[in-house]
């Protein structure tokens, strides 16, 4: 067993369509990071099919965990704890990871740690920014979540804003499908937008009345669909790159605008982004500039640690390990697990 501060944690993630496992030391040093993506399996359906995802996780989880240990040059017995995402996410996929992690922890006689998926995304920032410590503000933008969070301490969150409808990544995926780019939409729109004009079409920047830090993306999605329909009625075709760039500009404007408003009001000195959409090139550039303009220190994980992975789960679990916050072997998957927060707005 390692010294607690040097703890070696096996992190397992299976909440959506990535089967991932990683060995992380001290919450910040990644010794291995294996990600088996199911994208090719789901592409023909235009999105993740939960039942197929569950079956795929079952097929590969043993090999993914074995490879994570082998890549780290470790054996199961070297692990000090086994961490797993237990929510939020798709119930079937979550259950595969949770069941496997429970059996694994029991088998090697080490504690089990249940991790909230969003805490994992936030913790990805600790891995690549060794000096980053709370307090800081974090915008979490993924396929399932859009949360503006004040990270007050490890495991202590104040939720400032959230989406009222679609998550940012969900909007990317739906718009990509509508303009024929397919799944997964985020990276494809990001790519297409490079050759488009972000000012070609004036899509709306939605603000939620009375809730300045909240987000809403379903109106923007409808606006893109209406634009496409109106062109079709006139027998015209849309310029895909311009639609992608203009849609992306609308999303990024709102994400950066709300975040900066909150950061100014809270006197934020450090700001991070996390989640799959945090790998978006336009968002990274705009947030970096907005932070630089205000003298705010900006942090973001590399794209590989923005999308789902096991390292972020082991990273978040480390702080629970230090607190002795272990899960019982009766741990269950919780598809709608709320982020543990000290204050909700
Ligand atoms: O964090 P993640 O891997 O899974 C969830 O927790 O949901 O995020 C996946 C989401 C998808 O909606 C995907 O389209 C989006 O992140 N995404 C991106 C980019 N890469 C992934 N969105 C915009 N730009 C990207 N480059
Ligand atoms: Zn995620």
Short mmCIF file of C-alpha atoms and ligand atoms in Angstrom, two decimals:
data_model
loop_
_atom_site.label_atom_id
_atom_site.label_comp_id
_atom_site.label_asym_id
_atom_site.label_seq_id
_atom_site.Cartn_x
_atom_site.Cartn_y
_atom_site.Cartn_z
CA UNK A 1 0.00 0.00 0.00
CA UNK A 2 1.22 3.49 -0.87
CA UNK A 3 1.44 6.43 1.48
CA UNK A 4 -2.06 8.06 1.38
CA UNK A 5 -0.75 11.12 -0.47
CA UNK A 6 0.82 8.88 -3.12
CA UNK A 7 -2.33 6.78 -3.50
CA UNK A 8 -2.68 4.77 -6.70
CA UNK A 9 -6.28 4.75 -7.88
CA UNK A 10 -7.85 2.72 -10.67
CA UNK A 11 -10.57 4.89 -12.25
CA UNK A 12 -13.36 3.33 -14.32
CA UNK A 13 -15.81 5.26 -16.52
CA UNK A 14 -18.71 3.82 -18.53
CA UNK A 15 -21.55 6.35 -18.22
CA UNK A 16 -22.15 6.80 -21.95
CA UNK A 17 -20.32 5.44 -25.00
CA UNK A 18 -16.72 5.27 -23.81
CA UNK A 19 -15.38 2.33 -21.82
CA UNK A 20 -12.41 3.82 -20.02
CA UNK A 21 -9.94 2.90 -17.29
CA UNK A 22 -6.88 4.65 -15.93
CA UNK A 23 -4.31 4.43 -13.16
CA UNK A 24 -3.57 7.78 -11.49
CA UNK A 25 -1.10 8.55 -8.69
CA UNK A 26 -1.80 11.34 -6.18
CA UNK A 27 -4.87 12.47 -8.15
CA UNK A 28 -2.75 14.25 -10.75
CA UNK A 29 -0.18 11.92 -12.29
CA UNK A 30 -1.63 9.74 -15.06
CA UNK A 31 0.20 6.41 -15.36
CA UNK A 32 -2.17 5.00 -17.98
CA UNK A 33 -5.32 6.14 -19.73
CA UNK A 34 -7.18 3.60 -21.88
CA UNK A 35 -10.30 4.75 -23.73
CA UNK A 36 -12.33 2.39 -25.87
CA UNK A 37 -14.71 4.58 -27.88
CA UNK A 38 -17.92 3.09 -29.26
CA UNK A 39 -18.42 5.92 -31.76
CA UNK A 40 -18.10 3.63 -34.80
CA UNK A 41 -20.78 1.31 -33.39
CA UNK A 42 -23.31 4.11 -32.85
CA UNK A 43 -22.60 6.25 -35.92
CA UNK A 44 -25.02 4.41 -38.20
CA UNK A 45 -27.85 5.12 -35.72
CA UNK A 46 -27.03 8.84 -35.55
CA UNK A 47 -26.56 8.76 -31.77
CA UNK A 48 -25.89 6.53 -28.78
CA UNK A 49 -28.24 3.54 -28.47
CA UNK A 50 -28.22 2.78 -24.72
CA UNK A 51 -28.83 -0.97 -24.97
CA UNK A 52 -26.07 -1.42 -27.54
CA UNK A 53 -23.75 0.73 -25.41
CA UNK A 54 -24.36 -1.50 -22.36
CA UNK A 55 -23.56 -4.65 -24.33
CA UNK A 56 -20.40 -3.13 -25.77
CA UNK A 57 -19.23 -2.08 -22.28
CA UNK A 58 -19.69 -5.67 -21.08
CA UNK A 59 -17.69 -6.98 -24.03
CA UNK A 60 -14.64 -4.78 -23.51
CA UNK A 61 -14.45 -3.70 -19.86
CA UNK A 62 -12.23 -6.60 -18.74
CA UNK A 63 -9.66 -5.90 -21.47
CA UNK A 64 -9.78 -2.13 -20.95
CA UNK A 65 -9.00 -2.49 -17.23
CA UNK A 66 -6.29 -5.10 -17.90
CA UNK A 67 -4.65 -2.77 -20.40
CA UNK A 68 -4.83 0.19 -18.00
CA UNK A 69 -2.89 -1.84 -15.40
CA UNK A 70 -0.43 -3.21 -17.97
CA UNK A 71 0.25 0.26 -19.45
CA UNK A 72 0.95 1.54 -15.94
CA UNK A 73 3.24 -1.46 -15.26
CA UNK A 74 1.13 -2.39 -12.23
CA UNK A 75 -0.89 -5.26 -10.90
CA UNK A 76 -4.34 -5.10 -9.33
CA UNK A 77 -2.79 -5.50 -5.87
CA UNK A 78 -0.79 -2.28 -6.36
CA UNK A 79 -4.04 -0.28 -6.37
CA UNK A 80 -5.06 1.51 -3.17
CA UNK A 81 -8.67 2.01 -4.27
CA UNK A 82 -11.06 1.41 -7.15
CA UNK A 83 -13.11 4.40 -8.33
CA UNK A 84 -16.10 4.37 -10.65
CA UNK A 85 -18.63 6.80 -12.12
CA UNK A 86 -22.00 5.91 -10.55
CA UNK A 87 -24.02 8.75 -12.11
CA UNK A 88 -25.34 10.70 -13.88
CA UNK A 89 -25.53 8.89 -17.19
CA UNK A 90 -27.28 6.04 -18.98
CA UNK A 91 -28.39 3.47 -16.44
CA UNK A 92 -27.33 0.33 -18.35
CA UNK A 93 -23.85 1.60 -19.22
CA UNK A 94 -23.38 2.92 -15.66
CA UNK A 95 -24.38 -0.44 -14.18
CA UNK A 96 -21.66 -2.25 -16.13
CA UNK A 97 -18.91 -0.03 -14.68
CA UNK A 98 -20.40 -0.01 -11.18
CA UNK A 99 -20.84 -3.80 -11.04
CA UNK A 100 -17.37 -4.41 -12.38
CA UNK A 101 -15.73 -1.92 -9.99
CA UNK A 102 -17.57 -3.39 -6.99
CA UNK A 103 -16.44 -6.91 -7.83
CA UNK A 104 -12.89 -5.68 -8.49
CA UNK A 105 -12.62 -3.73 -5.23
CA UNK A 106 -14.03 -6.68 -3.29
CA UNK A 107 -11.69 -9.08 -5.07
CA UNK A 108 -8.53 -7.14 -4.23
CA UNK A 109 -9.75 -6.06 -0.79
CA UNK A 110 -9.48 -2.32 -1.44
CA UNK A 111 -12.01 0.47 -0.87
CA UNK A 112 -14.54 1.41 -3.52
CA UNK A 113 -15.09 5.09 -4.37
CA UNK A 114 -18.21 6.30 -6.20
CA UNK A 115 -17.62 9.40 -8.32
CA UNK A 116 -20.08 11.91 -9.76
CA UNK A 117 -19.39 12.25 -13.50
CA UNK A 118 -19.25 16.08 -13.39
CA UNK A 119 -16.80 16.02 -10.47
CA UNK A 120 -14.69 13.86 -12.74
CA UNK A 121 -14.82 16.36 -15.60
CA UNK A 122 -13.83 19.19 -13.23
CA UNK A 123 -10.95 17.09 -11.82
CA UNK A 124 -9.48 16.66 -15.33
CA UNK A 125 -8.19 20.20 -14.79
CA UNK A 126 -6.08 19.12 -11.80
CA UNK A 127 -4.25 16.57 -13.92
CA UNK A 128 -2.78 18.99 -16.39
CA UNK A 129 -2.54 22.01 -14.16
CA UNK A 130 -0.59 20.68 -11.21
CA UNK A 131 -0.76 23.99 -9.38
CA UNK A 132 -4.55 24.46 -9.70
CA UNK A 133 -6.36 24.38 -6.36
CA UNK A 134 -9.88 25.54 -5.40
CA UNK A 135 -11.41 28.06 -5.23
CA UNK A 136 -12.04 28.58 -8.94
CA UNK A 137 -15.00 28.83 -11.28
CA UNK A 138 -15.65 26.04 -13.79
CA UNK A 139 -17.89 25.87 -16.84
CA UNK A 140 -18.80 22.22 -17.41
CA UNK A 141 -20.08 21.65 -20.94
CA UNK A 142 -20.70 18.14 -22.21
CA UNK A 143 -23.25 16.08 -24.10
CA UNK A 144 -25.44 15.74 -21.03
CA UNK A 145 -24.60 18.80 -18.91
CA UNK A 146 -24.11 22.53 -18.98
CA UNK A 147 -23.26 23.75 -15.49
CA UNK A 148 -21.56 26.90 -14.29
CA UNK A 149 -20.04 25.96 -10.96
CA UNK A 150 -18.04 27.69 -8.25
CA UNK A 151 -15.57 25.09 -6.98
CA UNK A 152 -15.21 26.19 -3.35
CA UNK A 153 -13.05 23.27 -2.22
CA UNK A 154 -12.42 19.66 -3.21
CA UNK A 155 -15.90 18.12 -3.35
CA UNK A 156 -17.60 21.45 -2.50
CA UNK A 157 -19.59 23.05 -5.27
CA UNK A 158 -21.93 25.98 -5.65
CA UNK A 159 -24.06 25.70 -8.78
CA UNK A 160 -24.49 29.17 -10.27
CA UNK A 161 -26.20 28.31 -13.53
CA UNK A 162 -27.35 25.41 -15.65
CA UNK A 163 -29.17 24.72 -18.88
CA UNK A 164 -32.93 24.99 -18.87
CA UNK A 165 -33.26 22.55 -21.77
CA UNK A 166 -30.61 21.02 -24.05
CA UNK A 167 -26.99 20.66 -22.97
CA UNK A 168 -24.45 22.48 -25.16
CA UNK A 169 -23.08 19.21 -26.58
CA UNK A 170 -26.61 17.96 -27.22
CA UNK A 171 -27.29 21.11 -29.29
CA UNK A 172 -24.10 20.47 -31.27
CA UNK A 173 -25.13 16.87 -31.90
CA UNK A 174 -28.68 17.76 -32.97
CA UNK A 175 -27.62 20.59 -35.28
CA UNK A 176 -24.88 18.43 -36.82
CA UNK A 177 -27.49 15.80 -37.65
CA UNK A 178 -29.76 18.44 -39.22
CA UNK A 179 -27.00 19.76 -41.48
CA UNK A 180 -25.92 16.26 -42.47
CA UNK A 181 -22.63 16.09 -40.58
CA UNK A 182 -23.65 13.05 -38.54
CA UNK A 183 -22.59 11.82 -35.11
CA UNK A 184 -20.79 12.89 -32.99
CA UNK A 185 -21.67 16.42 -33.94
CA UNK A 186 -19.34 18.50 -31.79
CA UNK A 187 -16.02 17.68 -33.46
CA UNK A 188 -17.62 17.75 -36.92
CA UNK A 189 -19.16 21.21 -36.46
CA UNK A 190 -15.88 22.43 -34.93
CA UNK A 191 -14.05 21.22 -38.04
CA UNK A 192 -16.60 22.50 -40.59
CA UNK A 193 -16.76 25.91 -38.87
CA UNK A 194 -13.10 26.58 -39.68
CA UNK A 195 -14.01 27.30 -43.30
CA UNK A 196 -17.31 29.08 -42.56
CA UNK A 197 -18.32 32.66 -41.77
CA UNK A 198 -19.52 33.01 -38.13
CA UNK A 199 -21.45 36.15 -39.09
CA UNK A 200 -23.18 34.65 -42.15
CA UNK A 201 -26.43 33.94 -40.29
CA UNK A 202 -27.62 35.85 -37.21
CA UNK A 203 -28.77 33.02 -34.93
CA UNK A 204 -30.24 34.08 -31.55
CA UNK A 205 -28.24 34.39 -28.32
CA UNK A 206 -30.73 33.18 -25.72
CA UNK A 207 -30.83 34.61 -22.22
CA UNK A 208 -33.01 33.17 -19.51
CA UNK A 209 -35.25 35.87 -18.01
CA UNK A 210 -34.26 36.60 -14.41
CA UNK A 211 -31.63 33.84 -14.29
CA UNK A 212 -28.59 35.48 -15.81
CA UNK A 213 -26.24 32.53 -15.41
CA UNK A 214 -28.61 29.93 -16.83
CA UNK A 215 -28.46 28.71 -20.40
CA UNK A 216 -31.00 27.68 -23.03
CA UNK A 217 -30.08 26.08 -26.34
CA UNK A 218 -33.34 24.64 -27.66
CA UNK A 219 -34.41 27.98 -29.23
CA UNK A 220 -31.11 28.18 -31.08
CA UNK A 221 -31.53 24.62 -32.32
CA UNK A 222 -35.07 25.44 -33.57
CA UNK A 223 -33.77 28.57 -35.22
CA UNK A 224 -31.20 26.54 -37.18
CA UNK A 225 -33.93 24.06 -38.21
CA UNK A 226 -36.23 26.92 -39.30
CA UNK A 227 -33.43 28.46 -41.33
CA UNK A 228 -32.79 25.14 -43.10
CA UNK A 229 -36.52 24.64 -43.76
CA UNK A 230 -36.98 28.13 -45.16
CA UNK A 231 -34.09 27.60 -47.60
CA UNK A 232 -35.51 24.24 -48.63
CA UNK A 233 -38.92 25.82 -49.38
CA UNK A 234 -37.15 28.25 -51.69
CA UNK A 235 -35.31 25.36 -53.37
CA UNK A 236 -31.97 26.63 -52.06
CA UNK A 237 -29.29 24.70 -50.19
CA UNK A 238 -27.51 25.85 -47.07
CA UNK A 239 -23.76 26.46 -46.96
CA UNK A 240 -22.85 23.87 -44.32
CA UNK A 241 -19.68 25.63 -43.17
CA UNK A 242 -21.54 28.93 -42.67
CA UNK A 243 -24.37 27.29 -40.69
CA UNK A 244 -21.80 25.45 -38.55
CA UNK A 245 -19.73 28.59 -37.92
CA UNK A 246 -22.77 30.79 -37.20
CA UNK A 247 -24.34 28.21 -34.86
CA UNK A 248 -21.03 27.75 -33.05
CA UNK A 249 -20.58 31.52 -32.68
CA UNK A 250 -24.01 31.74 -31.02
CA UNK A 251 -23.21 28.91 -28.56
CA UNK A 252 -19.77 30.29 -27.71
CA UNK A 253 -21.07 33.86 -27.25
CA UNK A 254 -23.62 32.73 -24.67
CA UNK A 255 -21.23 30.36 -22.86
CA UNK A 256 -18.51 33.00 -22.61
CA UNK A 257 -20.95 35.89 -21.92
CA UNK A 258 -22.71 34.24 -18.97
CA UNK A 259 -19.46 32.89 -17.55
CA UNK A 260 -17.75 36.28 -17.68
CA UNK A 261 -20.74 38.00 -16.08
CA UNK A 262 -20.59 35.52 -13.19
CA UNK A 263 -16.79 35.73 -12.97
CA UNK A 264 -16.86 39.55 -12.77
CA UNK A 265 -19.57 39.56 -10.11
CA UNK A 266 -17.79 36.91 -8.02
CA UNK A 267 -14.36 38.47 -8.37
CA UNK A 268 -13.13 35.20 -9.89
CA UNK A 269 -9.35 34.93 -10.25
CA UNK A 270 -9.16 31.43 -11.78
CA UNK A 271 -11.46 29.96 -14.38
CA UNK A 272 -11.54 26.47 -15.86
CA UNK A 273 -13.58 24.71 -18.52
CA UNK A 274 -14.39 20.99 -18.59
CA UNK A 275 -16.41 18.35 -20.46
CA UNK A 276 -16.48 17.24 -24.10
CA UNK A 277 -17.46 20.67 -25.48
CA UNK A 278 -14.45 22.17 -23.66
CA UNK A 279 -12.35 20.61 -26.43
CA UNK A 280 -14.05 22.97 -28.92
CA UNK A 281 -11.44 25.18 -30.55
CA UNK A 282 -13.67 28.29 -30.76
CA UNK A 283 -14.74 28.03 -27.12
CA UNK A 284 -11.16 27.55 -25.94
CA UNK A 285 -9.94 30.56 -27.92
CA UNK A 286 -12.83 32.86 -26.91
CA UNK A 287 -12.64 31.91 -23.22
CA UNK A 288 -8.88 32.36 -23.19
CA UNK A 289 -9.20 35.84 -24.68
CA UNK A 290 -12.06 36.86 -22.36
CA UNK A 291 -10.03 35.72 -19.33
CA UNK A 292 -6.89 37.49 -20.55
CA UNK A 293 -8.90 40.72 -21.01
CA UNK A 294 -9.96 40.55 -17.37
CA UNK A 295 -6.73 39.31 -15.80
CA UNK A 296 -8.30 35.93 -14.96
CA UNK A 297 -6.06 32.82 -14.97
CA UNK A 298 -7.49 30.37 -17.52
CA UNK A 299 -7.29 26.56 -17.26
CA UNK A 300 -8.45 23.81 -19.61
CA UNK A 301 -7.60 20.13 -19.94
CA UNK A 302 -6.14 18.86 -23.22
CA UNK A 303 -8.88 17.60 -25.59
CA UNK A 304 -8.24 13.95 -24.67
CA UNK A 305 -9.04 14.68 -21.03
CA UNK A 306 -12.08 16.85 -21.89
CA UNK A 307 -14.12 13.97 -23.31
CA UNK A 308 -14.97 10.99 -21.08
CA UNK A 309 -12.00 9.12 -19.60
CA UNK A 310 -11.02 7.13 -16.52
CA UNK A 311 -8.19 9.46 -15.42
CA UNK A 312 -10.62 12.22 -14.46
CA UNK A 313 -12.59 9.72 -12.35
CA UNK A 314 -9.47 8.55 -10.51
CA UNK A 315 -8.45 12.22 -10.13
CA UNK A 316 -11.74 13.18 -8.48
CA UNK A 317 -11.70 10.01 -6.36
CA UNK A 318 -8.30 10.90 -4.87
CA UNK A 319 -9.80 13.69 -2.75
CA UNK A 320 -12.53 11.35 -1.53
CA UNK A 321 -9.82 8.80 -0.72
CA UNK A 322 -7.98 11.33 1.44
CA UNK A 323 -11.25 12.09 3.28
CA UNK A 324 -12.04 8.38 3.72
CA UNK A 325 -15.23 8.90 1.72
CA UNK A 326 -15.73 5.30 0.54
CA UNK A 327 -18.79 3.67 -1.02
CA UNK A 328 -20.44 0.53 0.32
CA UNK A 329 -20.50 -2.55 -1.90
CA UNK A 330 -24.24 -1.91 -2.25
CA UNK A 331 -23.41 1.15 -4.43
CA UNK A 332 -25.92 1.46 -7.26
CA UNK A 333 -25.99 3.37 -10.53
CA UNK A 334 -27.92 6.66 -10.21
CA UNK A 335 -28.84 8.00 -13.68
CA UNK A 336 -29.96 11.44 -12.39
CA UNK A 337 -27.42 11.87 -9.60
CA UNK A 338 -27.31 15.55 -8.55
CA UNK A 339 -23.93 17.25 -8.10
CA UNK A 340 -23.19 17.47 -4.36
CA UNK A 341 -23.52 21.20 -3.75
CA UNK A 342 -23.43 23.48 -0.77
CA UNK A 343 -25.75 25.95 -2.41
CA UNK A 344 -28.07 25.75 -5.44
CA UNK A 345 -29.30 28.82 -7.25
O1 LIG B 1 -18.00 14.83 -21.83
P1 LIG B 1 -18.44 14.00 -22.96
O2 LIG B 1 -17.42 13.09 -23.61
O3 LIG B 1 -19.65 13.10 -22.56
C1 LIG B 1 -20.68 13.55 -21.71
O4 LIG B 1 -20.47 13.57 -20.48
O5 LIG B 1 -21.73 13.94 -22.28
O6 LIG B 1 -19.04 15.01 -24.04
C2 LIG B 1 -19.52 14.57 -25.28
C3 LIG B 1 -20.08 15.79 -25.99
C4 LIG B 1 -20.80 15.42 -27.29
O7 LIG B 1 -22.02 16.12 -27.33
C5 LIG B 1 -19.84 15.94 -28.36
O8 LIG B 1 -20.49 16.32 -29.55
C6 LIG B 1 -19.21 17.13 -27.65
O9 LIG B 1 -19.02 16.68 -26.33
N1 LIG B 1 -17.92 17.49 -28.24
C7 LIG B 1 -17.68 18.68 -28.82
C8 LIG B 1 -16.35 18.61 -29.34
N2 LIG B 1 -15.84 17.38 -29.01
C9 LIG B 1 -16.81 16.71 -28.34
N3 LIG B 1 -18.46 19.76 -28.97
C10 LIG B 1 -17.95 20.81 -29.64
N4 LIG B 1 -16.70 20.82 -30.16
C11 LIG B 1 -15.87 19.76 -30.05
N5 LIG B 1 -14.65 19.79 -30.57
ZN1 LIG B 2 -18.78 13.35 -19.77
#
